[in-house]
PDB file of C-alpha atoms in Angstrom:
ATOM      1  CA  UNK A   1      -6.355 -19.112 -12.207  1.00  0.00           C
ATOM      2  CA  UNK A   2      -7.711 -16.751  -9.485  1.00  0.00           C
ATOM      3  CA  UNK A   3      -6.278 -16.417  -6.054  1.00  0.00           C
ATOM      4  CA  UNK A   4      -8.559 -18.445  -3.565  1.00  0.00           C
ATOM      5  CA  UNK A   5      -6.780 -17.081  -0.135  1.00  0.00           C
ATOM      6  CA  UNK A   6      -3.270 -16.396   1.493  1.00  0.00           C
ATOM      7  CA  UNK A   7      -2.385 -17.699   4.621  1.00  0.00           C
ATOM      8  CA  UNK A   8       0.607 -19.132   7.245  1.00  0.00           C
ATOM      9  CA  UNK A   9      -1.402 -21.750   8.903  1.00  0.00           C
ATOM     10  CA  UNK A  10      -0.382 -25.063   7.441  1.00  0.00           C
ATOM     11  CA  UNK A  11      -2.852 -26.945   9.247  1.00  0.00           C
ATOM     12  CA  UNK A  12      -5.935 -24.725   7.401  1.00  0.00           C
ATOM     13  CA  UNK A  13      -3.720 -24.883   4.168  1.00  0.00           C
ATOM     14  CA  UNK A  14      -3.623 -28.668   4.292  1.00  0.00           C
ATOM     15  CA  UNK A  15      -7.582 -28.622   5.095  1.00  0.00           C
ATOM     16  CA  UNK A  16      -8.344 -26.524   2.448  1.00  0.00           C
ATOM     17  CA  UNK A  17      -6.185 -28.730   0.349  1.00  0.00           C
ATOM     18  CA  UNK A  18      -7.992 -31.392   1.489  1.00  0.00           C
ATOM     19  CA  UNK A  19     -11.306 -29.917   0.933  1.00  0.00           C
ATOM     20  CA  UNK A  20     -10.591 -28.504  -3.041  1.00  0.00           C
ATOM     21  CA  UNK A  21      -9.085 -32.355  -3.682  1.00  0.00           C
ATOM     22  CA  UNK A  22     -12.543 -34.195  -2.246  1.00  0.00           C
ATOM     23  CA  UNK A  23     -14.298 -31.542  -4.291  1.00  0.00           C
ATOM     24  CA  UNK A  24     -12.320 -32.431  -7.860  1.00  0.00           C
ATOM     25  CA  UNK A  25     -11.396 -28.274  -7.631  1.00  0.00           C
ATOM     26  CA  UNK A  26      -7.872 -28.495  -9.368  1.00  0.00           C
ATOM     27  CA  UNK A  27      -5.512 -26.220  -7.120  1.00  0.00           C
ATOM     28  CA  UNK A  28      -1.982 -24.449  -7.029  1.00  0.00           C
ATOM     29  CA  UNK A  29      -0.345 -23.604  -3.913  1.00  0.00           C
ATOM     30  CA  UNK A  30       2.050 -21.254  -4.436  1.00  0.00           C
ATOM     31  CA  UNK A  31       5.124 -19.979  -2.130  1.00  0.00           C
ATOM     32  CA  UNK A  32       5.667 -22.843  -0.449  1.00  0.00           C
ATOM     33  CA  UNK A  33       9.628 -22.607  -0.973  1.00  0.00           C
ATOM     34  CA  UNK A  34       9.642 -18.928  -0.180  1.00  0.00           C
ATOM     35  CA  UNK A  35       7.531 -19.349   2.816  1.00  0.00           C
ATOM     36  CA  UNK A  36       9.744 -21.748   4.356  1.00  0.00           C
ATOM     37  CA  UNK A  37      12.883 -19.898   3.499  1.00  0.00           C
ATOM     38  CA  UNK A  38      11.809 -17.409   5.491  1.00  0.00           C
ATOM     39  CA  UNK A  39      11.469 -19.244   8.550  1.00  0.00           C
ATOM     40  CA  UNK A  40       8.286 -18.566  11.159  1.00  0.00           C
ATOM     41  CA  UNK A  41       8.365 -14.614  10.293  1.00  0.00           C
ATOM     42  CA  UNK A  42       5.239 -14.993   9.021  1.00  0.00           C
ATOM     43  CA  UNK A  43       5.707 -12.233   5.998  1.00  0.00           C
ATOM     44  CA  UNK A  44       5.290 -14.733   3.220  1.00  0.00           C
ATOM     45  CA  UNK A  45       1.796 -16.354   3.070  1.00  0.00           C
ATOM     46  CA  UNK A  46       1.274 -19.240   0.524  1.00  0.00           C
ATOM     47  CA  UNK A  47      -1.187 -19.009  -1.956  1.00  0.00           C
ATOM     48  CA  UNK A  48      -4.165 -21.079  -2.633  1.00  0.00           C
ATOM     49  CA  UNK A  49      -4.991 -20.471  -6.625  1.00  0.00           C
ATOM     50  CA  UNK A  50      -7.918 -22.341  -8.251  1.00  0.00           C
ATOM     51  CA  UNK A  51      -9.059 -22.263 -11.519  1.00  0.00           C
ATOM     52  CA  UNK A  52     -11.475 -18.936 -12.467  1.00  0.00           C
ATOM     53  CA  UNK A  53     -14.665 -20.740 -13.338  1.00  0.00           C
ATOM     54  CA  UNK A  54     -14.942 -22.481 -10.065  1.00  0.00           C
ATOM     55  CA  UNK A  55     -13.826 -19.648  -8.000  1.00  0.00           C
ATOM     56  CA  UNK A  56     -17.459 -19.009  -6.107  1.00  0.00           C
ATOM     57  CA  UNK A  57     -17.652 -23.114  -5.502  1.00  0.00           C
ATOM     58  CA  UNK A  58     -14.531 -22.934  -4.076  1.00  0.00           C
ATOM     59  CA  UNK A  59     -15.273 -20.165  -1.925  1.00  0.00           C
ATOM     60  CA  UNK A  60     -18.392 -21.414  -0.737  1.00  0.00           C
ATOM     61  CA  UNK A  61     -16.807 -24.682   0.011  1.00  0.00           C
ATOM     62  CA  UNK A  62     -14.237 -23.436   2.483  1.00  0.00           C
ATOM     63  CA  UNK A  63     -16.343 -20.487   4.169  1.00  0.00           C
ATOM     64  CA  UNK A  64     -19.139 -23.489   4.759  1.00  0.00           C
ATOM     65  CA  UNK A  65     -17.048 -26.267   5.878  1.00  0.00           C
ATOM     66  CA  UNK A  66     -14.993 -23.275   8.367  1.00  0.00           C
ATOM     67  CA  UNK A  67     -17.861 -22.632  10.212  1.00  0.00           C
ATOM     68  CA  UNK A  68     -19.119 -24.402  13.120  1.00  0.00           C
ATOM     69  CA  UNK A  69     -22.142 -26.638  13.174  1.00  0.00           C
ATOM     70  CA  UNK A  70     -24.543 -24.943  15.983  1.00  0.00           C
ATOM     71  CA  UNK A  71     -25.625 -28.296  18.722  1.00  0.00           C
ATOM     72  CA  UNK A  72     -28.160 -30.813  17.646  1.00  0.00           C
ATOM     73  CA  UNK A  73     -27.754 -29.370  14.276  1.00  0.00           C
ATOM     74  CA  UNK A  74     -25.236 -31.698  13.090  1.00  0.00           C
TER      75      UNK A  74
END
């Protein structure tokens, strides 16, 4: 497995969660129980790990669905 990102926002983590799952891209987050050991510091990100071959789908997936649809595109 390949490391997809590292972050402290929980409310991206659980949308890129959310986003891998609707996808059928089998995930690990990692650090969760370190991360919340160390309180709102902010040192320890969790990681998002996916498996190697669908690495670029996975990437593609969150970059596209993070950016904003221009108006009267959508």
């Amino acid at each position: 497995m390949d490391e997809l990102l590292r972050t402290n926002d929980v409310v991206f983590l659980s949308f890129v969660e959310a986003l891998l799952s609707d996808a059928g891209i089998e995930h690990l987050v990692l650090d969760t129980n370190m991360s919340v050991m160390e309180g709102s510091i902010g040192v320890l990100p969790r990681r998002v790990l996916v498996d190697s071959t669908r690495l670029a789908e996975a990437r593609t997936l969150v970059r596209d669905a993070a950016q904003p649809t221009p108006p009267g595109e959508g």
